[in-house]
Short mmCIF file of C-alpha atoms in Angstrom, two decimals:
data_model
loop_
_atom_site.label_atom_id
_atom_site.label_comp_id
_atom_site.label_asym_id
_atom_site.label_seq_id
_atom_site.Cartn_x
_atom_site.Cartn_y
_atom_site.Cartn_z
CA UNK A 41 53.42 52.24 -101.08
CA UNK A 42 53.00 55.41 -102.54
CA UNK A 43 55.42 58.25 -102.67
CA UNK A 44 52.94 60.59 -100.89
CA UNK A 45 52.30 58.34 -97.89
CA UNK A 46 56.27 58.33 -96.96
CA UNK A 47 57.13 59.12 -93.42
CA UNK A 48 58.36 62.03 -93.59
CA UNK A 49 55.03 63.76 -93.96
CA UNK A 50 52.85 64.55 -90.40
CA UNK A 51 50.58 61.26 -89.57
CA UNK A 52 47.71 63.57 -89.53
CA UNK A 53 48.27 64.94 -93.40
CA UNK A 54 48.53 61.30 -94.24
CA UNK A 55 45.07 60.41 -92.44
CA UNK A 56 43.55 63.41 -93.61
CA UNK A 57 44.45 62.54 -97.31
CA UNK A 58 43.29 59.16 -96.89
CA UNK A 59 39.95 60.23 -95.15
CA UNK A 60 39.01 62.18 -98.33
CA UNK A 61 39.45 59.43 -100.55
CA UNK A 62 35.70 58.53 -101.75
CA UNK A 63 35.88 54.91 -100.78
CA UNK A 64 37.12 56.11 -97.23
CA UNK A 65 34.75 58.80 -96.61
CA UNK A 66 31.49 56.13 -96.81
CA UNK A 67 33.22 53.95 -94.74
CA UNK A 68 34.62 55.56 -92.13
CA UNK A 69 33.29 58.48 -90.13
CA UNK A 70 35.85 59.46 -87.96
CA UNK A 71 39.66 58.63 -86.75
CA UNK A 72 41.14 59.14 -83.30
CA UNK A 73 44.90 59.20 -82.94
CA UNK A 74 46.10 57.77 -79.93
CA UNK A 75 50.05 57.64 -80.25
CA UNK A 76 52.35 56.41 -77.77
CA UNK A 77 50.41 53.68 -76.78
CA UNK A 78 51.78 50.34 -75.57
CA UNK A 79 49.52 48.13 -73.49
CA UNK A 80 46.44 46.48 -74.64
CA UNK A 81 44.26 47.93 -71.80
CA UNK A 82 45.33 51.59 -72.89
CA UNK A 83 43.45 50.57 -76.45
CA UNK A 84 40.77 49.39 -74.70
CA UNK A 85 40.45 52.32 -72.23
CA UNK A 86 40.92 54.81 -75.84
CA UNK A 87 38.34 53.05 -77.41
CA UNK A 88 35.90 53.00 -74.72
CA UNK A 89 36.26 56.68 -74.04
CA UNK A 90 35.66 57.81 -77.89
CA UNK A 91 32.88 55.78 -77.97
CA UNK A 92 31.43 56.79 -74.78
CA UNK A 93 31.57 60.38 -75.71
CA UNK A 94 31.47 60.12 -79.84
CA UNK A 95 28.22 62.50 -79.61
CA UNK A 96 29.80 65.19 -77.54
CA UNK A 97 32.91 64.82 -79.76
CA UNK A 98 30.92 65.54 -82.58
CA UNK A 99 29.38 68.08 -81.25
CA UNK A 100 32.37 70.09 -80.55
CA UNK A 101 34.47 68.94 -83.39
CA UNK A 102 31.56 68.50 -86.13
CA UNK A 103 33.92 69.54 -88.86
CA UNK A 104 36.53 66.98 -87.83
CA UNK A 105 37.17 63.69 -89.22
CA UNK A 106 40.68 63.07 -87.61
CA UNK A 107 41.67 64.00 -84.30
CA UNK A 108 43.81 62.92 -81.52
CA UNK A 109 43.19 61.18 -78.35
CA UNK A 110 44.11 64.65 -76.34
CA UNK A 111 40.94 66.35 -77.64
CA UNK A 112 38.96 63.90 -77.11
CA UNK A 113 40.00 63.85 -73.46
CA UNK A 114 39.62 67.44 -72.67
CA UNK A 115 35.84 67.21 -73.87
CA UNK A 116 35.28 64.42 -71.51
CA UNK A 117 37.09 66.35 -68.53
CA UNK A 118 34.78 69.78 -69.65
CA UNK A 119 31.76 67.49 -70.14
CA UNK A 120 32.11 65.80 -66.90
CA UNK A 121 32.91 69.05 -64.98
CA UNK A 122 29.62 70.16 -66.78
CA UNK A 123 27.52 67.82 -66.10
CA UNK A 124 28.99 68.05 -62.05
CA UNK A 125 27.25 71.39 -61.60
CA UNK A 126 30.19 72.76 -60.50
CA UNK A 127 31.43 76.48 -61.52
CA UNK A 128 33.21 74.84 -64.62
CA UNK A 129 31.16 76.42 -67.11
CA UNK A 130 31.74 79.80 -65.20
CA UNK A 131 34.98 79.63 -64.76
CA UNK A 132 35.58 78.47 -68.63
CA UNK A 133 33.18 80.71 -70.52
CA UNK A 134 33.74 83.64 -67.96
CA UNK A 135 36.69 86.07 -69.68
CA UNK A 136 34.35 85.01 -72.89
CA UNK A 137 31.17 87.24 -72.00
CA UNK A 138 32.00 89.95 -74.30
CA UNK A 139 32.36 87.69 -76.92
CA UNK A 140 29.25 85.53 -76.44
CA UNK A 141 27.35 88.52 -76.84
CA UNK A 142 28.16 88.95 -80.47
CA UNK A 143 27.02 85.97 -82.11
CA UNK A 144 29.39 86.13 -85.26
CA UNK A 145 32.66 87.02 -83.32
CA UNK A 146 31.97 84.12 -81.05
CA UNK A 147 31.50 81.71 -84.15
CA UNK A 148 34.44 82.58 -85.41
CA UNK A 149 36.85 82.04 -82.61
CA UNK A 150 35.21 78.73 -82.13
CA UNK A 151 36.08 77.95 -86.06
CA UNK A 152 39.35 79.31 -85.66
CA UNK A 153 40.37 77.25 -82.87
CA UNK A 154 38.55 73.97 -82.81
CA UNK A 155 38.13 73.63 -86.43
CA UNK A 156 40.78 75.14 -88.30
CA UNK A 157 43.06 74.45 -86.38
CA UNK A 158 44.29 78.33 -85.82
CA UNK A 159 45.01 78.45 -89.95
CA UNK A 160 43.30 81.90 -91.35
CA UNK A 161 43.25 80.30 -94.83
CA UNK A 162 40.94 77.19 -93.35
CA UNK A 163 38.89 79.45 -91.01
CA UNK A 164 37.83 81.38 -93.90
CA UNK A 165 37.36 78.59 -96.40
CA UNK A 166 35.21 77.13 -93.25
CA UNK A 167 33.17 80.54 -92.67
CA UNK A 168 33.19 81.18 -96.50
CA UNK A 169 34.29 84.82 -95.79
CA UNK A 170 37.03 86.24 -96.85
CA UNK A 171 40.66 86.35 -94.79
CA UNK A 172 40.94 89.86 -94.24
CA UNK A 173 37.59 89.39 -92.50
CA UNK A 174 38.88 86.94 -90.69
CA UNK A 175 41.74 88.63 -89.29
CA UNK A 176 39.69 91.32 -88.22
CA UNK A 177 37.33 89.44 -86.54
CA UNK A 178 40.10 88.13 -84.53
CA UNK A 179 41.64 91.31 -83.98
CA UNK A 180 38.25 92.41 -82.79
CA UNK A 181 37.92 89.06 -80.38
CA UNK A 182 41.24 90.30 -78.89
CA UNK A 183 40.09 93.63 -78.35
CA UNK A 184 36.68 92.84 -76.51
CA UNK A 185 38.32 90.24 -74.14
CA UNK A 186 41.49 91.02 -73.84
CA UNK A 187 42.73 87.86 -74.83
CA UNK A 188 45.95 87.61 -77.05
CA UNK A 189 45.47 84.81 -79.73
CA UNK A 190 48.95 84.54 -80.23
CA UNK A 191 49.87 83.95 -76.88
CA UNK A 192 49.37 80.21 -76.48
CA UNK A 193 48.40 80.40 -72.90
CA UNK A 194 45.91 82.49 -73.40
CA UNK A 195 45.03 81.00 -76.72
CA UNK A 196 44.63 77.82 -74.69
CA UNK A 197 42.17 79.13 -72.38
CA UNK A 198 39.63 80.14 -75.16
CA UNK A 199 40.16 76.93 -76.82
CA UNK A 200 39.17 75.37 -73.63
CA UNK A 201 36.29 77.98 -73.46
CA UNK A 202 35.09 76.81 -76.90
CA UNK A 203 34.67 73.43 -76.16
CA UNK A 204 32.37 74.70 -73.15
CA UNK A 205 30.74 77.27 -75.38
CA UNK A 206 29.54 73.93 -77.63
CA UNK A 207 29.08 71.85 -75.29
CA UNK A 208 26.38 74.25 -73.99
CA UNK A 209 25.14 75.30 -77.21
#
């Protein structure tokens, strides 16, 4: 085995360096990490559930190849709540309405934090702008709804709020 594939590096930098191998990237389209599993059934259940919902999790994650099994579960539980006609999409995308109104703000937040993972350096590569005007972007996000994108409560809200935002759009 090679030297770079040793275990001391994250499981998703190892997938994500195999996934952009050129043999690998016609072959596969997309990996779901499901750790922590022990029972057949639970593969089953994993499998059924990505497949189920592959459009929606493309959708919401188109520039992801590798993800885990978590993300793929909160877009079912948004999805479903969606699709419910129930106040979900209010109740997600509500503190957001500042933000929705400006096009390019809200396209950024949804880069930053279902895309790029919250790395400036990605979101920029990603929006091919530079990272200053990233940052201020953000800084700008914050400002209009009050939201503090380094608190991860808060941060966790508008990544929830994201997935809705795609979802819809």
């Amino acid at each position: 085995m090679e030297d770079r594939y040793k275990r001391d590096k994250a499981e998703n930098n190892v997938c994500n360096e195999w996934l952009d191998g050129d043999f690998v990237k016609k072959q596969i389209e997309t990996v779901v990490y499901c750790p922590n599993m022990n029972e057949l059934a639970d593969f089953g259940r994993s499998y059924r559930l990505v497949i189920m919902h592959r459009l929606a999790l493309r959708k919401v994650f188109p520039n992801l190849r590798f993800f885990s099994l978590v993300k793929c579960e909160y877009v079912v539980k948004i999805a479903r709540g969606l699709e419910d006609n129930s106040n979900t999409a209010s109740n997600l995308l509500g503190f957001l309405n500042p933000v929705k109104e400006n096009e390019e703000l809200m396209h950024t937040l949804c880069i930053y934090l279902l895309d790029a993972q919250r790395y400036l350096q990605k979101t920029s590569e990603l929006l091919f702008v530079h990272r200053n005007t990233v940052r201020h972007r953000l800084k700008r996000i914050s400002e209009i709804s009050g939201c503090n994108l380094l608190s991860y409560d808060e941060c966790f809200s508008c990544y929830l709020a994201c997935i809705a935002y795609r979802l819809i759009n």
